[in-house]
PDB file of C-alpha atoms in Angstrom:
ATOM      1  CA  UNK A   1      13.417  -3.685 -11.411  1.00 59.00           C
ATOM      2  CA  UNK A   2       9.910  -4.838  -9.978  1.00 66.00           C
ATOM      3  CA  UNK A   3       9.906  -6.144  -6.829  1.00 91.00           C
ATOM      4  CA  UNK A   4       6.596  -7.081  -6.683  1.00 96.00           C
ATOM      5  CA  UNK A   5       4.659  -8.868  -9.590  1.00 95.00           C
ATOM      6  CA  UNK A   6       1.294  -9.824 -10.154  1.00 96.00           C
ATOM      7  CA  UNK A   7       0.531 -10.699 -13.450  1.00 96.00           C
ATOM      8  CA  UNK A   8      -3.218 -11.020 -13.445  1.00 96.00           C
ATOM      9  CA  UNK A   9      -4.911  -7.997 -13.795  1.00 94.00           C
ATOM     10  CA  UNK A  10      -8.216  -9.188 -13.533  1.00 96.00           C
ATOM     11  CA  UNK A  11      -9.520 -12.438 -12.509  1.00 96.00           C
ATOM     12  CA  UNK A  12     -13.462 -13.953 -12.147  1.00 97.00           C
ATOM     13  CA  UNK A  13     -14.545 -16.230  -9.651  1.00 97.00           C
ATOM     14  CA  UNK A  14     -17.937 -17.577  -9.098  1.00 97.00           C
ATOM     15  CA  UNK A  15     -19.656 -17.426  -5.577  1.00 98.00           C
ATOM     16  CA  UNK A  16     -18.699 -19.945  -3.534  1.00 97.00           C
ATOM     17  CA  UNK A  17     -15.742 -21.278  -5.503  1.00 98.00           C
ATOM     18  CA  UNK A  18     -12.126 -20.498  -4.313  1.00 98.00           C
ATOM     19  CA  UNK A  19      -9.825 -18.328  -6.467  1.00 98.00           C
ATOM     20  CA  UNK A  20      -6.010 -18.005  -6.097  1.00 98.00           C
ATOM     21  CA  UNK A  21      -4.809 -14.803  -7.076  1.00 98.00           C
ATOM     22  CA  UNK A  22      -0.813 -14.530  -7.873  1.00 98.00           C
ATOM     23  CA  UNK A  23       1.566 -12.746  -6.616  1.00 98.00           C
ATOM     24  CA  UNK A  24       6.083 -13.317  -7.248  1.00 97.00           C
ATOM     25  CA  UNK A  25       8.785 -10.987  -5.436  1.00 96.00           C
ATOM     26  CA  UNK A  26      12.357 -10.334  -5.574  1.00 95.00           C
ATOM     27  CA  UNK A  27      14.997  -9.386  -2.725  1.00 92.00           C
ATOM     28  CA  UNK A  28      18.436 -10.586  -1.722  1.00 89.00           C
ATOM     29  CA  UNK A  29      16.897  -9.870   2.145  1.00 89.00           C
ATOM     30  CA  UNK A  30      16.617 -12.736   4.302  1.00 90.00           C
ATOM     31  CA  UNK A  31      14.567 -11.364   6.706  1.00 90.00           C
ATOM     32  CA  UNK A  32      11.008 -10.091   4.553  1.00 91.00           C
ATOM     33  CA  UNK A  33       7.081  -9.782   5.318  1.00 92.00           C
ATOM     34  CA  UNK A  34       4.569 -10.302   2.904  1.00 95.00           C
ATOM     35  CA  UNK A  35       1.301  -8.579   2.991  1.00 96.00           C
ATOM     36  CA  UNK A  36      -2.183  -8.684   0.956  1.00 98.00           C
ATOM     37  CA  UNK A  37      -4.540  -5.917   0.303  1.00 97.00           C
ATOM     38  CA  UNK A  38      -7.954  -5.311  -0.386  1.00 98.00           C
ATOM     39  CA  UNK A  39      -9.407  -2.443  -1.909  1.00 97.00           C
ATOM     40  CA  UNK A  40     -12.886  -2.293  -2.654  1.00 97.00           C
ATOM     41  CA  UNK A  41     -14.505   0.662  -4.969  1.00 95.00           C
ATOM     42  CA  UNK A  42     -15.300   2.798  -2.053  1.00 94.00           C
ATOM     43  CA  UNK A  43     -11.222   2.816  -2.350  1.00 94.00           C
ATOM     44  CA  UNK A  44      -9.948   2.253   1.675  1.00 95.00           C
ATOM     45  CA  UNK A  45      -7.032  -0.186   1.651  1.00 96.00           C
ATOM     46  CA  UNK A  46      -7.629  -2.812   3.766  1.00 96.00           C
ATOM     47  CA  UNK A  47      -4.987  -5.061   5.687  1.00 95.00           C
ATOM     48  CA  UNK A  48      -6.105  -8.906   4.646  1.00 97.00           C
ATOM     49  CA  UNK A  49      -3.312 -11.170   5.695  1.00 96.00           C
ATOM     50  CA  UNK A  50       0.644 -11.078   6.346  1.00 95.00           C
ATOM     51  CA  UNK A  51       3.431 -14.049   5.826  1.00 95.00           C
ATOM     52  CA  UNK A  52       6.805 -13.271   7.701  1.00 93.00           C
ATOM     53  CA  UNK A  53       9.843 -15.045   5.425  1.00 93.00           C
ATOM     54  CA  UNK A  54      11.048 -17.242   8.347  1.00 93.00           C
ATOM     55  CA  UNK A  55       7.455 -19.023   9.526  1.00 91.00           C
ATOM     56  CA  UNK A  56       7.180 -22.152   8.223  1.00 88.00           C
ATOM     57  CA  UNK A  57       3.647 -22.462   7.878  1.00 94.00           C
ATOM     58  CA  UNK A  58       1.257 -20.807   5.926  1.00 96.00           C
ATOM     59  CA  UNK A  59      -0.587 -17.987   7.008  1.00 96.00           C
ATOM     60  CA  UNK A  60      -4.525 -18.296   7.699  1.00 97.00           C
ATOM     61  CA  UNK A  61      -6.898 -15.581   8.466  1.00 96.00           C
ATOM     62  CA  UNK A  62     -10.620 -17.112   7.624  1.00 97.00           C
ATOM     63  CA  UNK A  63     -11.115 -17.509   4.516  1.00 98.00           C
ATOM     64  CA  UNK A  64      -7.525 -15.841   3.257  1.00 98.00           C
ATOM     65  CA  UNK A  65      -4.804 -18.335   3.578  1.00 98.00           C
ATOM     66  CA  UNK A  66      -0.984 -17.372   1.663  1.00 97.00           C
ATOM     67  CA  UNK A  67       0.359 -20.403   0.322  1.00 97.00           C
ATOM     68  CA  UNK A  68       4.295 -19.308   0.891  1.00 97.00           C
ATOM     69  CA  UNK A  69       6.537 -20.970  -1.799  1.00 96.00           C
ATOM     70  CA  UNK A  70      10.245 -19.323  -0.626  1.00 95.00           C
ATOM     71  CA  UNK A  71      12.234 -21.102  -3.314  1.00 94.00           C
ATOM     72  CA  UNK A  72       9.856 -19.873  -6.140  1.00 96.00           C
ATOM     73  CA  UNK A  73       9.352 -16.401  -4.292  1.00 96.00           C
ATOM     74  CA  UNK A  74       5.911 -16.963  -4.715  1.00 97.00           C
ATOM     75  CA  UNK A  75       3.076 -15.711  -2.128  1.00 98.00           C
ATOM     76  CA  UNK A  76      -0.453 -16.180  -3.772  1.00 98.00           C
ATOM     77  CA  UNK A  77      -3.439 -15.700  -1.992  1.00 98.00           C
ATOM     78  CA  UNK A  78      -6.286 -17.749  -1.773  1.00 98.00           C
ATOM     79  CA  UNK A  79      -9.708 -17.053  -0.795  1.00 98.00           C
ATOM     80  CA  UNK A  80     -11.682 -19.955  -0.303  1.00 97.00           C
ATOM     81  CA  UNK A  81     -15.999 -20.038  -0.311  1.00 97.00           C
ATOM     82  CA  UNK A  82     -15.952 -16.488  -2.573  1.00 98.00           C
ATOM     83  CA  UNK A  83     -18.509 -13.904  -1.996  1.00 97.00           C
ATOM     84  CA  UNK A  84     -19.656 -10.907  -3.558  1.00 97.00           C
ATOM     85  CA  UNK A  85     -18.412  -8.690  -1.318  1.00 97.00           C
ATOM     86  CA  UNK A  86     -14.831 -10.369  -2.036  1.00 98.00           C
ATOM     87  CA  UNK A  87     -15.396  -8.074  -5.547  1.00 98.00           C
ATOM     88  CA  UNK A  88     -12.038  -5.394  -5.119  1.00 98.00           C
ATOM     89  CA  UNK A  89      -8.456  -5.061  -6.201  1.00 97.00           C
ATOM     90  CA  UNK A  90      -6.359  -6.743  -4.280  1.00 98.00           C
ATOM     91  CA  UNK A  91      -2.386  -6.164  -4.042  1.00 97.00           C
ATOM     92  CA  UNK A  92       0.604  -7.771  -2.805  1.00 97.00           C
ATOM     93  CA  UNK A  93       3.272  -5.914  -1.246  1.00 95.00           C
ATOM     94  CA  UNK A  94       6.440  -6.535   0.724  1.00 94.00           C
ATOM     95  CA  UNK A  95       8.500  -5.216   3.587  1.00 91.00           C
ATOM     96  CA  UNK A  96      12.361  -5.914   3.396  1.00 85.00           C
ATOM     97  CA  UNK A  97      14.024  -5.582   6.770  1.00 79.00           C
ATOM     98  CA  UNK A  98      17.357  -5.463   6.157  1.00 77.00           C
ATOM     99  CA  UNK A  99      19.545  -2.815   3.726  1.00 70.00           C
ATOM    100  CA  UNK A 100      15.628  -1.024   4.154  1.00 76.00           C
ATOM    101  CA  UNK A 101      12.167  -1.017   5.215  1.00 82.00           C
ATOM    102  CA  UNK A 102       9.965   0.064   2.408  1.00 86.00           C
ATOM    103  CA  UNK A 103       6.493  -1.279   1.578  1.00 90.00           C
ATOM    104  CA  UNK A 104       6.272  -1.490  -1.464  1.00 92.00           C
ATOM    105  CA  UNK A 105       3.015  -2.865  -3.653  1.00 95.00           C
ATOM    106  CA  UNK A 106       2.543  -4.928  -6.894  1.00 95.00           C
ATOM    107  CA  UNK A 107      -0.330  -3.425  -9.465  1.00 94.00           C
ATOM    108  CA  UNK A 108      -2.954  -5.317  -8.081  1.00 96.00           C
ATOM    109  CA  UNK A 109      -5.044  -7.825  -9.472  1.00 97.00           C
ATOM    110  CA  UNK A 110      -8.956  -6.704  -9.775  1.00 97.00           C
ATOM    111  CA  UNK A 111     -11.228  -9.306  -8.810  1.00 98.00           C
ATOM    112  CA  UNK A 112     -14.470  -9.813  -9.818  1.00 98.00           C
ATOM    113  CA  UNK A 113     -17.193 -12.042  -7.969  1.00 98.00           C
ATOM    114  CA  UNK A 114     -20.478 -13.201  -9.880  1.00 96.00           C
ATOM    115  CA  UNK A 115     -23.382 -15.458  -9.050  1.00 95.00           C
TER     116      UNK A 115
ATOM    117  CA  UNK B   1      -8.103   4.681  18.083  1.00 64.00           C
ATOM    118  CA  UNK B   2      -9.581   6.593  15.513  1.00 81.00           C
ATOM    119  CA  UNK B   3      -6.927   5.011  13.066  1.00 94.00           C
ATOM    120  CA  UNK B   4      -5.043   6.993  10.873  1.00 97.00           C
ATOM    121  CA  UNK B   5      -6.669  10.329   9.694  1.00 97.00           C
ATOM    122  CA  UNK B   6      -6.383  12.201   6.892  1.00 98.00           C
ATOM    123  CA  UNK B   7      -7.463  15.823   5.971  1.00 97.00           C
ATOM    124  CA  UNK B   8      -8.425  17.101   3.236  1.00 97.00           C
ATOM    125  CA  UNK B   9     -10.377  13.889   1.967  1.00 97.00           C
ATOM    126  CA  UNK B  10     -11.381  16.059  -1.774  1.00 97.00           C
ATOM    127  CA  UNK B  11      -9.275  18.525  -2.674  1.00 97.00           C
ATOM    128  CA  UNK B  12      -9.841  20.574  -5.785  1.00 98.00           C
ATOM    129  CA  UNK B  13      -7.213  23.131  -6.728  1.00 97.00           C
ATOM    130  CA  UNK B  14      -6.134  24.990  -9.666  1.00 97.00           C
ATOM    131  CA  UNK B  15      -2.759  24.638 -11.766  1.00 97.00           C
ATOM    132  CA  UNK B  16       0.065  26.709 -10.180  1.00 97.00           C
ATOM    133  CA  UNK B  17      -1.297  26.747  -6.245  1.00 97.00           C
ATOM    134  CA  UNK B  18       0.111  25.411  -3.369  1.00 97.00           C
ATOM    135  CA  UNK B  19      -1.718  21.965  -2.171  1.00 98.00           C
ATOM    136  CA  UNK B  20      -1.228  20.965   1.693  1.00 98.00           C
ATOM    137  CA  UNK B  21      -2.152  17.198   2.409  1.00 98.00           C
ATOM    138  CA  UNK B  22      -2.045  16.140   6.312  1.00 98.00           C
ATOM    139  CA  UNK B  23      -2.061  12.929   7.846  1.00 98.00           C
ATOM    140  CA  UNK B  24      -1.822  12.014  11.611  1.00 98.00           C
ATOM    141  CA  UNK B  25      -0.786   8.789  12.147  1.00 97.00           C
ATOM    142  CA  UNK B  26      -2.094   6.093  14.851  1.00 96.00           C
ATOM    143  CA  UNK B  27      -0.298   7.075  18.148  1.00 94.00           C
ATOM    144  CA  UNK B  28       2.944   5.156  18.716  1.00 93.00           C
ATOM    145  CA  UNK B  29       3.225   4.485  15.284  1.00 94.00           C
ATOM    146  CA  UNK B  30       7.101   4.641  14.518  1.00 92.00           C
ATOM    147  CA  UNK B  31       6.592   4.367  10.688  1.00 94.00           C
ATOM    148  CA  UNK B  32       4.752   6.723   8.308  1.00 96.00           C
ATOM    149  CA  UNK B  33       4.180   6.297   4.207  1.00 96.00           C
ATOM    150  CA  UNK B  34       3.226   8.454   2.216  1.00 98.00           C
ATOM    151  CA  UNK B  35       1.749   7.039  -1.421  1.00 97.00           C
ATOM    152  CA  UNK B  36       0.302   8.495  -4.800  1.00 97.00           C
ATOM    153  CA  UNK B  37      -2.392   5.907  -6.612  1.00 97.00           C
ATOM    154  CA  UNK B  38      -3.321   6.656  -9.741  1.00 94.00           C
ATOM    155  CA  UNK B  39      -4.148   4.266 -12.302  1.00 89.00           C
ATOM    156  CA  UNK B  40      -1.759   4.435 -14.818  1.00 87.00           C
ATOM    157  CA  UNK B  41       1.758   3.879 -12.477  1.00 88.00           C
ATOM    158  CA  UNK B  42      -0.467   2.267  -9.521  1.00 90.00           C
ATOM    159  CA  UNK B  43       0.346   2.717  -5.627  1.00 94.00           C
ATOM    160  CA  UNK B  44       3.842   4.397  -5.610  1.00 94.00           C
ATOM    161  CA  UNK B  45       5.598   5.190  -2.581  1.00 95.00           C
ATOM    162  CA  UNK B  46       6.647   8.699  -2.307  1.00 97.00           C
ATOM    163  CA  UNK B  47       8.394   8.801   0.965  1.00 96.00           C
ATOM    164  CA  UNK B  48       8.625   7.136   4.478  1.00 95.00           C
ATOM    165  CA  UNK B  49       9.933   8.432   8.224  1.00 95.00           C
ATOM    166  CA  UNK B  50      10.889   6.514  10.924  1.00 93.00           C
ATOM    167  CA  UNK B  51      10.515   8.188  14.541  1.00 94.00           C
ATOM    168  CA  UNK B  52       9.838  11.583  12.501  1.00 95.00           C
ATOM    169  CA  UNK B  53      12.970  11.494  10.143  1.00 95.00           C
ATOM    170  CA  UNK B  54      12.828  10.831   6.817  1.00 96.00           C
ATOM    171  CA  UNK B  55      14.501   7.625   5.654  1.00 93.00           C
ATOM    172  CA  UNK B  56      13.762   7.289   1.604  1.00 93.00           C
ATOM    173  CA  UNK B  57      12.386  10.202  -0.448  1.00 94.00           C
ATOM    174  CA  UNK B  58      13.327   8.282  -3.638  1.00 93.00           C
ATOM    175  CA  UNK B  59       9.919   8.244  -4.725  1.00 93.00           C
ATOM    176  CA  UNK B  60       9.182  11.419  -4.733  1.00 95.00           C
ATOM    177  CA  UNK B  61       9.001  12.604  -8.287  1.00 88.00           C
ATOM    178  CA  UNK B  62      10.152  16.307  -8.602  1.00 87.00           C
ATOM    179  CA  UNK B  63      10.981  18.966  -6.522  1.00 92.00           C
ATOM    180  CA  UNK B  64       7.485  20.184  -6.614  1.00 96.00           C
ATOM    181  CA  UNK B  65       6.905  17.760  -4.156  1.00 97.00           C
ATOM    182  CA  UNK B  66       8.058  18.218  -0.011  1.00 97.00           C
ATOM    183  CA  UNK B  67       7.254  16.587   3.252  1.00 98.00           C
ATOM    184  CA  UNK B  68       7.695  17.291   6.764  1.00 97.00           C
ATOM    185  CA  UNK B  69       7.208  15.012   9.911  1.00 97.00           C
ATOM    186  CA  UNK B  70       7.379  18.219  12.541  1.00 97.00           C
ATOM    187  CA  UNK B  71       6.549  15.401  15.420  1.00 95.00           C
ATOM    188  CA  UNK B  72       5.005  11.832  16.067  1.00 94.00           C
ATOM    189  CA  UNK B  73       1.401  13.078  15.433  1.00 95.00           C
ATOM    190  CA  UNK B  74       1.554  15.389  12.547  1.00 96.00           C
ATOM    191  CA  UNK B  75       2.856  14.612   8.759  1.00 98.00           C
ATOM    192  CA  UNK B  76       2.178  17.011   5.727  1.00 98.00           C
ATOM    193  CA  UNK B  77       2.885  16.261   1.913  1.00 98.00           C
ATOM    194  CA  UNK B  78       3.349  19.490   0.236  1.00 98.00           C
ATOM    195  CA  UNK B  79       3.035  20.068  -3.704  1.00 97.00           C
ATOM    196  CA  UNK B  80       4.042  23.297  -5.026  1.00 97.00           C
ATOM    197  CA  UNK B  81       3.218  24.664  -7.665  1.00 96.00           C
ATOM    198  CA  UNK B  82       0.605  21.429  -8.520  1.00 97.00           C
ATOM    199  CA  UNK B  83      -0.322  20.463 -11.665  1.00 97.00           C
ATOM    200  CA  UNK B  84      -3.052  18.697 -13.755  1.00 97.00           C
ATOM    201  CA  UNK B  85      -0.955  15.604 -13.812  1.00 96.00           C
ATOM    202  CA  UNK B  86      -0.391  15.132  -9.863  1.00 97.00           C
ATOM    203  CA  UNK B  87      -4.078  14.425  -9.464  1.00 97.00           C
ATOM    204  CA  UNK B  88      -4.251  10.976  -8.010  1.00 97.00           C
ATOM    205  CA  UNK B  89      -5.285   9.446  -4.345  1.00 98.00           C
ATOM    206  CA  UNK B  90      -2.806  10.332  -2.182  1.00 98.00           C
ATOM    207  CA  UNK B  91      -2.651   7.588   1.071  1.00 98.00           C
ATOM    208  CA  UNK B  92      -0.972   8.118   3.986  1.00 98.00           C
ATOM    209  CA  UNK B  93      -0.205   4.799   5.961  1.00 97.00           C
ATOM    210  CA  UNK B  94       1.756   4.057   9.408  1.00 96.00           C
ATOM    211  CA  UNK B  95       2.952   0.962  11.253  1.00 93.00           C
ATOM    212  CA  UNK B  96       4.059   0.277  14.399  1.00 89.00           C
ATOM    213  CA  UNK B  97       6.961  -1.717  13.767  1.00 80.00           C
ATOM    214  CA  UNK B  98       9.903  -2.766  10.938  1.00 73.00           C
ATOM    215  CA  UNK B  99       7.760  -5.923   9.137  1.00 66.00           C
ATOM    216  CA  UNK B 100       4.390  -5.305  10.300  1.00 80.00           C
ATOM    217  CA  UNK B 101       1.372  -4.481   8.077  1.00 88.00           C
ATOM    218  CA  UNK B 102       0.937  -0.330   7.463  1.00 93.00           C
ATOM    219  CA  UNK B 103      -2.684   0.652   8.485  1.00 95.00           C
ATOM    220  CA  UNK B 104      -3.581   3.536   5.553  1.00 97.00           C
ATOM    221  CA  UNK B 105      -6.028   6.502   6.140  1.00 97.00           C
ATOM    222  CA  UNK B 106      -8.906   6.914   3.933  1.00 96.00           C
ATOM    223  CA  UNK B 107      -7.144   8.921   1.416  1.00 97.00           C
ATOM    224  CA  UNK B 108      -7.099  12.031  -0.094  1.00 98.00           C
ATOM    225  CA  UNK B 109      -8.350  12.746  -3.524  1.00 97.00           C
ATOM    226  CA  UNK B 110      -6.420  15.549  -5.561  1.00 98.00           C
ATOM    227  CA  UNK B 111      -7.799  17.435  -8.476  1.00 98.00           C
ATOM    228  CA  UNK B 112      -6.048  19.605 -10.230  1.00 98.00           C
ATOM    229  CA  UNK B 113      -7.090  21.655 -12.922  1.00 97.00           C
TER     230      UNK B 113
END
């Protein structure tokens, strides 16, 4: 079964607006993290921000914020004030802690910036 | 730190040889993953250690396939004999901690023909 689902595989955003990009999970773990990716086309992955299950507010990083919905299992990103340099796949993964401690990832969800 | 390093960064091989990828993780990194990306099944994890033993090698698809954590500073992923279809990026990743965020090398690219 997928753990991690994001069914967008593409989205477009134009410069300056903010996009939300979607991501849903599944475990029976209490105790999780969330994390979002970025990789651009010269292909490094690149840590953007992490949500642990039990903090109670959103997670900010500039212009990244999660907005953490626990009951829906949700964990979207949004970027806010879009550049072109936001232009990459991004993916979702998680981290159970308890029975395990993959990281796993979702497909990714290409994003595409334009003026 | 010089982050997490990965050698070869192209590798071009032919069907039926023995590939060697390497990856040296951050020091005092407990954690290291290694992944396939290609884009057809996406980022897959292969396997993971934790303080140099392997933990889950669930994802590693056939017996072709081996890797070895000999200490903290040294992981290889070992295909044997390769074939066209295991060309993909291969990532290697490590974290410091259970929960945190895996910092990935820059890859390694495998072509097989």
């Amino acid at each position: 079964a997928q753990k991690i689902t994001q069914t967008q595989p593409g989205m477009f955003v134009q410069e300056k607006e903010a996009v939300t990009l979607d991501c849903t999970y599944d475990t029976s773990d209490q105790s999780y993290g969330l994390f979002w990716y970025k990789q651009p086309s010269s292909g490094e992955m690149i840590f953007l921000i992490y949500q642990g299950s039990y903090d109670e507010q959103n997670a900010t990083e500039g212009r990244y914020s999660l907005n953490f919905q626990k009951a829906r299992k949700s964990a979207n990103l949004v970027i806010s004030a879009s550049q072109l340099g936001d232009s990459a796949m991004y993916f979702c993964a998680m981290r159970e802690r308890e029975n395990t401690d993959k990281l796993i990832f979702g497909t990714g969800t290409r994003l595409q910036v334009f003026p | 730190d010089a982050g997490v390093i990965q050698s070869p960064r192209h590798e071009v091989t032919e069907m039926g040889q023995e590939v060697t990828l390497r990856c040296k993780p951050i020091s005092g990194h407990d954690y290291l993953f290694w992944y396939r990306q290609t884009m057809m099944r996406g980022l897959e994890l292969l396997i993971y250690f934790n303080n140099n033993v392997p933990i889950d090698d669930s994802g590693m698809p056939e017996d072709r396939f081996s890797a070895k954590m000999p200490n903290a500073s040294f992981s290889t992923l070992k295909i044997q004999p390769s074939e066209p279809r295991d060309s993909a990026v291969y990532f290697c990743a490590s974290s410091p901690d259970r929960g945190i965020e895996a910092f990935f090398g820059q890859g390694t690219r495998l072509t097989v023909v």
